[in-house]
XYZ file of C-alpha atoms in Angstrom:
409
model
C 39.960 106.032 24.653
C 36.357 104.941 24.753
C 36.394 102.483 21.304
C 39.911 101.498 22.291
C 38.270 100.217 25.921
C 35.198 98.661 24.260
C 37.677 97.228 21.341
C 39.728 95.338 24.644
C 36.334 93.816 26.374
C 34.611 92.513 23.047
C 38.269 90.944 22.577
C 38.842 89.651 25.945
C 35.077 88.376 25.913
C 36.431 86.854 22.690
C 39.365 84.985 24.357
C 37.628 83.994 27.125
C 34.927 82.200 24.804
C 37.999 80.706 22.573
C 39.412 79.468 25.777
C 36.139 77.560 27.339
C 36.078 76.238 23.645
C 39.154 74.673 23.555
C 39.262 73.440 27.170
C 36.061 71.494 26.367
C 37.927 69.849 22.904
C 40.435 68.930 24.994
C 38.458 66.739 27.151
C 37.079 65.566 24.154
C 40.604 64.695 22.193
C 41.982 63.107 25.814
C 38.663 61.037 25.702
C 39.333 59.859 21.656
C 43.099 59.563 22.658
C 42.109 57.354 25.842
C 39.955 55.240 23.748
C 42.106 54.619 20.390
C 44.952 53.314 22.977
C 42.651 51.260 24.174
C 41.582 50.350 20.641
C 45.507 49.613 19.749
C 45.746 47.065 22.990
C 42.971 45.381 21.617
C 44.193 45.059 17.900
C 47.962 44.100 19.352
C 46.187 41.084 21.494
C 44.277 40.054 18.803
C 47.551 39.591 16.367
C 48.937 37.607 19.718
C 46.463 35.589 19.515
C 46.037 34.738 15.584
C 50.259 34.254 15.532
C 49.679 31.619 18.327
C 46.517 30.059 16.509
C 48.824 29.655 13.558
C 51.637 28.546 15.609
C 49.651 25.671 16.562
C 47.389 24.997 14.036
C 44.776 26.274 15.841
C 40.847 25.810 14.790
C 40.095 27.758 11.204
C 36.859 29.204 12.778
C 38.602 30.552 15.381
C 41.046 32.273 13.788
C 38.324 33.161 11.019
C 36.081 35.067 14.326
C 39.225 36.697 15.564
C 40.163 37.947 12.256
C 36.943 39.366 11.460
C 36.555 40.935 14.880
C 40.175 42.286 13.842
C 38.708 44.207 10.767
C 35.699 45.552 13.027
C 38.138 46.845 15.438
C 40.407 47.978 12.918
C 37.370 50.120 11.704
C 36.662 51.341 14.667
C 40.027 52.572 15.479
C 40.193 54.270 12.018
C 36.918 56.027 12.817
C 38.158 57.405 16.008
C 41.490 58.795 14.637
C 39.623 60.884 11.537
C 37.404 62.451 14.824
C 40.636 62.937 16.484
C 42.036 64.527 13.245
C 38.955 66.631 12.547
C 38.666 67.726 16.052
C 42.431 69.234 15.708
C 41.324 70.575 12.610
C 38.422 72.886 14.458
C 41.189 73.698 17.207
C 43.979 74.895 14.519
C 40.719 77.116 12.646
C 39.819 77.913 15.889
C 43.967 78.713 16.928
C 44.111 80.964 13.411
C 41.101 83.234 14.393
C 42.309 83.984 17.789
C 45.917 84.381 16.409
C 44.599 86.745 13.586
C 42.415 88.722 16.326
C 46.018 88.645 18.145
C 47.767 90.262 15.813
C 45.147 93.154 14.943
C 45.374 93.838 18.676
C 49.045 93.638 18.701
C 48.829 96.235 15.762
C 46.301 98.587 17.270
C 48.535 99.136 20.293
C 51.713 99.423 18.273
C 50.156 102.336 16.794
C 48.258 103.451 19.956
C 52.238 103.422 21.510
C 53.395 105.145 18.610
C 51.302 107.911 18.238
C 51.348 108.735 22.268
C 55.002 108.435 22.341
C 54.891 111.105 18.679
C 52.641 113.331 20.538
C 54.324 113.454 23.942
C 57.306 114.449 22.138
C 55.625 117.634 20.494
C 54.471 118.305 23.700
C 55.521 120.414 26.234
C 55.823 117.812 28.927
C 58.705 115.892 26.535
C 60.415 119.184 26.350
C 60.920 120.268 29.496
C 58.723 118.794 32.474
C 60.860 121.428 34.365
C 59.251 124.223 32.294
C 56.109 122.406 31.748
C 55.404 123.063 36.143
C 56.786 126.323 36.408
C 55.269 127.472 34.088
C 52.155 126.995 36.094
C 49.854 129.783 37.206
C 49.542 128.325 41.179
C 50.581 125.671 43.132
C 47.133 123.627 42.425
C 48.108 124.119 38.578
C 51.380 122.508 39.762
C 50.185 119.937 41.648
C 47.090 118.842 38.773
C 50.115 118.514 36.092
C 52.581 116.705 38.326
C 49.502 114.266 38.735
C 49.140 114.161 35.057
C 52.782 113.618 34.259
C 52.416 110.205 36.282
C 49.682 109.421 34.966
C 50.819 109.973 31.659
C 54.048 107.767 32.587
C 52.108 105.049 33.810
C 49.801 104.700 30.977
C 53.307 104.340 29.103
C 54.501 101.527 31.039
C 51.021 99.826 30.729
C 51.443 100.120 27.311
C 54.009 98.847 26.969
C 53.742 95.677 29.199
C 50.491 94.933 27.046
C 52.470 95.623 23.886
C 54.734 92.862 25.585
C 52.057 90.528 26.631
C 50.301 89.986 23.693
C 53.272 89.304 21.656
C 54.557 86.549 24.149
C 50.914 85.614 24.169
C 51.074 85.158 20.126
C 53.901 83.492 20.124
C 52.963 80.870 22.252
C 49.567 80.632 20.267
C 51.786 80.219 17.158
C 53.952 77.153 18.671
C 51.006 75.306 19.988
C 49.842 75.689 16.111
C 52.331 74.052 15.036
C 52.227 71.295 17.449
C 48.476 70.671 16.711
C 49.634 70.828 12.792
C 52.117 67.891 13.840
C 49.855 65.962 15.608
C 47.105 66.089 13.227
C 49.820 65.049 10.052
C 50.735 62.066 12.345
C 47.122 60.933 13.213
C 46.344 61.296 8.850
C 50.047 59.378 8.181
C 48.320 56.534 11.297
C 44.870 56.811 9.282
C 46.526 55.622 5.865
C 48.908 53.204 7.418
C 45.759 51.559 9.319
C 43.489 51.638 6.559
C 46.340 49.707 4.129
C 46.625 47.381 6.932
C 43.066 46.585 6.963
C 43.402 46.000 3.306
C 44.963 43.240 3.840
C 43.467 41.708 6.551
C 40.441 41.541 4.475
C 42.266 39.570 1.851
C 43.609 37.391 4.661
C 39.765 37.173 5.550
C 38.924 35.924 2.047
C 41.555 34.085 1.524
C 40.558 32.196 5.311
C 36.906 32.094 4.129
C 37.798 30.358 0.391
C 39.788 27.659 2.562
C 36.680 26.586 4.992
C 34.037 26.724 2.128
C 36.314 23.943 0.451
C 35.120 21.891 3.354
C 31.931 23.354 3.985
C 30.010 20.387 5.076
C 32.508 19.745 8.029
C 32.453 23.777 9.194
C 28.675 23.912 8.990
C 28.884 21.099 11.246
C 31.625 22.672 14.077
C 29.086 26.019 13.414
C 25.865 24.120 14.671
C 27.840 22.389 17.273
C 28.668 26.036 18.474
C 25.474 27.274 18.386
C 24.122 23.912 20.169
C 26.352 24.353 22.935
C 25.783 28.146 23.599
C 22.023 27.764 23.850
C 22.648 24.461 26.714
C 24.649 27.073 28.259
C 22.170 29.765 28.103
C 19.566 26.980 29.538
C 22.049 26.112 32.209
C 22.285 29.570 33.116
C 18.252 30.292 33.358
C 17.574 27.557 35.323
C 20.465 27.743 38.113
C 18.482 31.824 38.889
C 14.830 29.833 38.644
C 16.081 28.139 41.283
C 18.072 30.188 43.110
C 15.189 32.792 43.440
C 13.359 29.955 44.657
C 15.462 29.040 46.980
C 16.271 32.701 48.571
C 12.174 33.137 48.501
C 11.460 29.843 50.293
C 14.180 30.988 53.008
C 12.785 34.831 53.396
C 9.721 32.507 54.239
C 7.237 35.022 51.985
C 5.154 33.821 49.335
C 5.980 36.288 46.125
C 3.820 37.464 43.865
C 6.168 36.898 41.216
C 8.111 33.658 41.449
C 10.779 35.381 38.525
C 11.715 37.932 41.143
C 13.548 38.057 44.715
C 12.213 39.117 47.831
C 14.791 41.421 48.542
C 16.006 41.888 52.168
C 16.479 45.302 53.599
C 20.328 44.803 53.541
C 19.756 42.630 50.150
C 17.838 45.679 49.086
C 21.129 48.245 49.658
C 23.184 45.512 47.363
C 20.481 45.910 44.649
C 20.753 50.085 44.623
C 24.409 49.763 45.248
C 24.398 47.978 42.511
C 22.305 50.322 40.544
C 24.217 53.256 41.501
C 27.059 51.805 39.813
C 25.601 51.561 36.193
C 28.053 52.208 33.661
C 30.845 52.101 36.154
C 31.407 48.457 37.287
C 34.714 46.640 36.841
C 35.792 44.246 34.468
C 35.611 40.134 34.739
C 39.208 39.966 33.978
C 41.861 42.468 34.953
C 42.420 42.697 31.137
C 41.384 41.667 27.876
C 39.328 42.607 25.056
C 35.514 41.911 23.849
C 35.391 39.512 21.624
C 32.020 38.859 21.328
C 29.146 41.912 21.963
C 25.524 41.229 23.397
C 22.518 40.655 21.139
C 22.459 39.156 17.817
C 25.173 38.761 15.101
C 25.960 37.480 12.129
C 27.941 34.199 11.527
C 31.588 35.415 10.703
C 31.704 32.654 7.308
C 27.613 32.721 6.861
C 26.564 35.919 6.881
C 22.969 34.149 6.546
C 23.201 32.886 9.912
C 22.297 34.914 12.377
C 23.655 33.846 16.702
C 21.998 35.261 19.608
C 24.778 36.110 22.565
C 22.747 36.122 25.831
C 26.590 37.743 27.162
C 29.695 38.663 26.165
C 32.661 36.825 25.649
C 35.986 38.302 26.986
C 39.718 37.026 25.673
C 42.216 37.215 27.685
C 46.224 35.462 28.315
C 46.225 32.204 29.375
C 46.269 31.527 33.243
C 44.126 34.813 33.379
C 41.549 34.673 36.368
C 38.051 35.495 36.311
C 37.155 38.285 39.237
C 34.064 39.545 40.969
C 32.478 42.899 39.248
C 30.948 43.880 42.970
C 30.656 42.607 46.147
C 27.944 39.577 46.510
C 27.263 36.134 47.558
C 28.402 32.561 45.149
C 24.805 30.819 44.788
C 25.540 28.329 42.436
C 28.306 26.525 40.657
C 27.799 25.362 37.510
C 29.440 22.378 35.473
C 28.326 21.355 31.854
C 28.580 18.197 30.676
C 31.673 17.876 27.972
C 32.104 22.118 28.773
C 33.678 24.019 31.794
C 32.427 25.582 34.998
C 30.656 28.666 35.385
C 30.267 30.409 39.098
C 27.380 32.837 39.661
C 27.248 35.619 41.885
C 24.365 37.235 43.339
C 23.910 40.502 43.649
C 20.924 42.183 45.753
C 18.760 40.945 42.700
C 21.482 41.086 40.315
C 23.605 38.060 39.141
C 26.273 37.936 37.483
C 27.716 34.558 35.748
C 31.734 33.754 35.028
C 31.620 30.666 32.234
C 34.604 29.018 31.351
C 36.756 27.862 34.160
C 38.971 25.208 34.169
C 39.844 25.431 38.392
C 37.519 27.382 40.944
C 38.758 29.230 44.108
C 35.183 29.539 45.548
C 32.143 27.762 46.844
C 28.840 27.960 46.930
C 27.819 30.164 49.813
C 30.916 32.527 49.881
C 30.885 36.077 50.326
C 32.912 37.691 47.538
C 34.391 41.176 47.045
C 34.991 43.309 44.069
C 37.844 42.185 42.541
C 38.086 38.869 44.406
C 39.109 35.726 42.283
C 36.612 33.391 41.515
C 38.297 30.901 39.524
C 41.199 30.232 36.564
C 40.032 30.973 32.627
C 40.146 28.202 30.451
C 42.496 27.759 27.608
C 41.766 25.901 24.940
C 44.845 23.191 24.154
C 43.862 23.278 20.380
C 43.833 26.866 19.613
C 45.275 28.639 22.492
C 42.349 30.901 23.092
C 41.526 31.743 26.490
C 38.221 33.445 26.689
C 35.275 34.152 29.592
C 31.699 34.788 28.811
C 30.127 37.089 30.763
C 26.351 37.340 32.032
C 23.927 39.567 33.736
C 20.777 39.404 35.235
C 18.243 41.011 36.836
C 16.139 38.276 38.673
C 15.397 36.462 35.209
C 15.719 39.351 32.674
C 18.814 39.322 30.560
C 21.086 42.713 30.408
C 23.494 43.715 28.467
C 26.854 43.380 30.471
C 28.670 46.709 27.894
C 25.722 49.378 29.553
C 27.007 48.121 33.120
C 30.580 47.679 32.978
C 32.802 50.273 32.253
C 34.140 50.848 28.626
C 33.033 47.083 27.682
């Protein structure tokens, strides 16, 4: 009885260990599952917007960018279904062990059962529990093997109820197998049927790229225009904080040390941590949409050679989308380039954040805003139907990168 109660607690300890396992894989496969649907929103809005760039004979660049930032998404879709699929794959392995150490169990107390219900039977006690207590010398003798005879019966019943247990308990082991088997031969089938549709956006790619090097004197010259534009933007930007942290400094009335950085207020100071705090976690510019355009530098989608600094990110959304507030803060400057759109910025403790690319503002300079307040109307462009926001953040003059503050960027 000893080895068959230390057989029990190494498997329970067992079970227990399987179980924390595959509670913390599920987290992990609702995570992946979480983050490939947001994956697939992103690819469908993309193919929205390429159909309506064709529709209307959009710009060739344009739809050259979205494709290629098609293909990257594309990848990284594929790459988060095969950890999907291999993370199923360590749950079934992980599914077959515990089923296997199941079914040893199961067998052990089959044959426990069996050879306690064999021996009772050439027992005494299965002859004749009558006989069995009369046959005692005393009453104590009596009353020790009417105790035994329950405790004998009980052990039965136990047995039996585990005997039951662990079968219901394998069965249901074996049908979540077979889900996970179904699940993971679905993710595989998505795999391939991804990976042949990426095929062929990269011919489409080609293809797109063969017809703009036929006229690559006028596409080098939309490219430089690009890149011209973004940097006046980027200057714009820089020198509405210069001045703004001017400004704020001149009204705290305290010379700074450092004329790149606010004098933050004590309740401008709780904005800033607030702020802080939030790292990771802030809301979106747009209620939805997809990054089009990461943070740092990239390579030209038709000159690999050429190499563009974003200072931002750039956000595309449906048309008549608004731009909204990531946190709570004050409108210090509104900002209109020549031949471009309006930008608003908000400040944030020491924080600002920028919204570029309105066509119609809803705010002013000097407003209090709250998180998720409207600042303004995206622009859509007539000519390709693209309808995107770029996105700064600062810290007094210091560029961040918007995708480590804002959540799942």
């Amino acid at each position: 009885m000893r080895g068959n109660k230390h057989h029990i607690v190494v498997f329970l300890f067992f079970c227990l260990f399987g179980l924390s396992f595959v509670c913390a894989q599920n987290a992990d496969q609702e995570a992946l599952e979480a983050k490939r649907e947001k994956l697939q929103k992103e690819i469908e809005q993309i193919n929205y917007l390429l159909f309506d760039q064709k529709k209307k004979k959009g710009n060739v660049i344009d739809q050259m960018e979205a494709l290629d930032n098609k293909i990257k998404v594309r990848q990284e879709l594929i790459d988060v279904t095969n950890k999907q699929s291999n993370l199923l794959n360590r749950r079934i392995n992980a599914n077959i062990k515990v089923i296997s150490g199941l079914r040893n169990e199961l067998d052990k107390l089959k044959d426990d059962y069996a050879m306690m219900i064999q021996k009772g039977y050439q027992s005494k006690i299965q002859q004749s529990k009558l006989m069995f207590l009369l046959s005692s010398d005393d009453f104590y003798q009596a009353f020790k093997r009417i105790q035994y005879i329950k405790q004998y019966t009980e052990f039965r019943r136990k047995q039996g109820e585990q005997i039951v247990v662990k079968t219901e308990e394998l069965s249901k082991l074996n049908m979540d197998l077979s889900v996970q088997q179904k699940e993971k031969d679905r993710l595989v089938a998505e795999n391939r049927k991804a990976k042949k549709a990426m095929t062929q956006e990269k011919e489409d790619h080609q293809a797109l790229l063969g017809t703009i090097r036929k006229s690559e004197t006028k596409f080098a010259a939309q490219i430089r225009d690009k890149q011209n534009q973004a940097k006046e933007i980027d200057r714009q930007i820089e020198r509405l904080i210069r001045e703004a942290i001017a400004a704020s400094n001149k009204e705290a009335g305290k010379k700074s040390d450092d004329p790149s950085k606010f004098l933050l207020t004590p309740e401008a100071a709780i904005v800033a941590n607030s702020f802080t705090a939030n790292k990771g976690r802030l809301i979106w510019p747009v209620e939805k949409g997809f990054k089009s355009q990461g943070f740092g530098v990239y390579a030209d989608a038709i000159y690999p050679g050429i190499k563009h600094q974003s200072n931002g990110v750039v956000i595309t959304t449906d048309q008549g989308a608004k731009a909204r507030a990531i946190f709570r803060g004050e409108v210090i400057a509104i900002l209109s380039i020549p031949g471009g759109n309006k930008a608003v910025q908000l400040k944030h403790g020491n924080f600002i954040s920028t919204y570029y690319n309105l066509s119609i503002l809803y705010v002013k300079k000097g407003d209090s805003v709250e998180a998720k307040e409207e600042l303004g109307e995206i622009y859509t462009n007539r000519s390709n139907g693209q309808t995107k926001l770029k996105f700064y953040l600062h810290q007094n003059t210091s560029k961040l990168n918007p995708e480590e503050w804002v959540y799942q960027l």
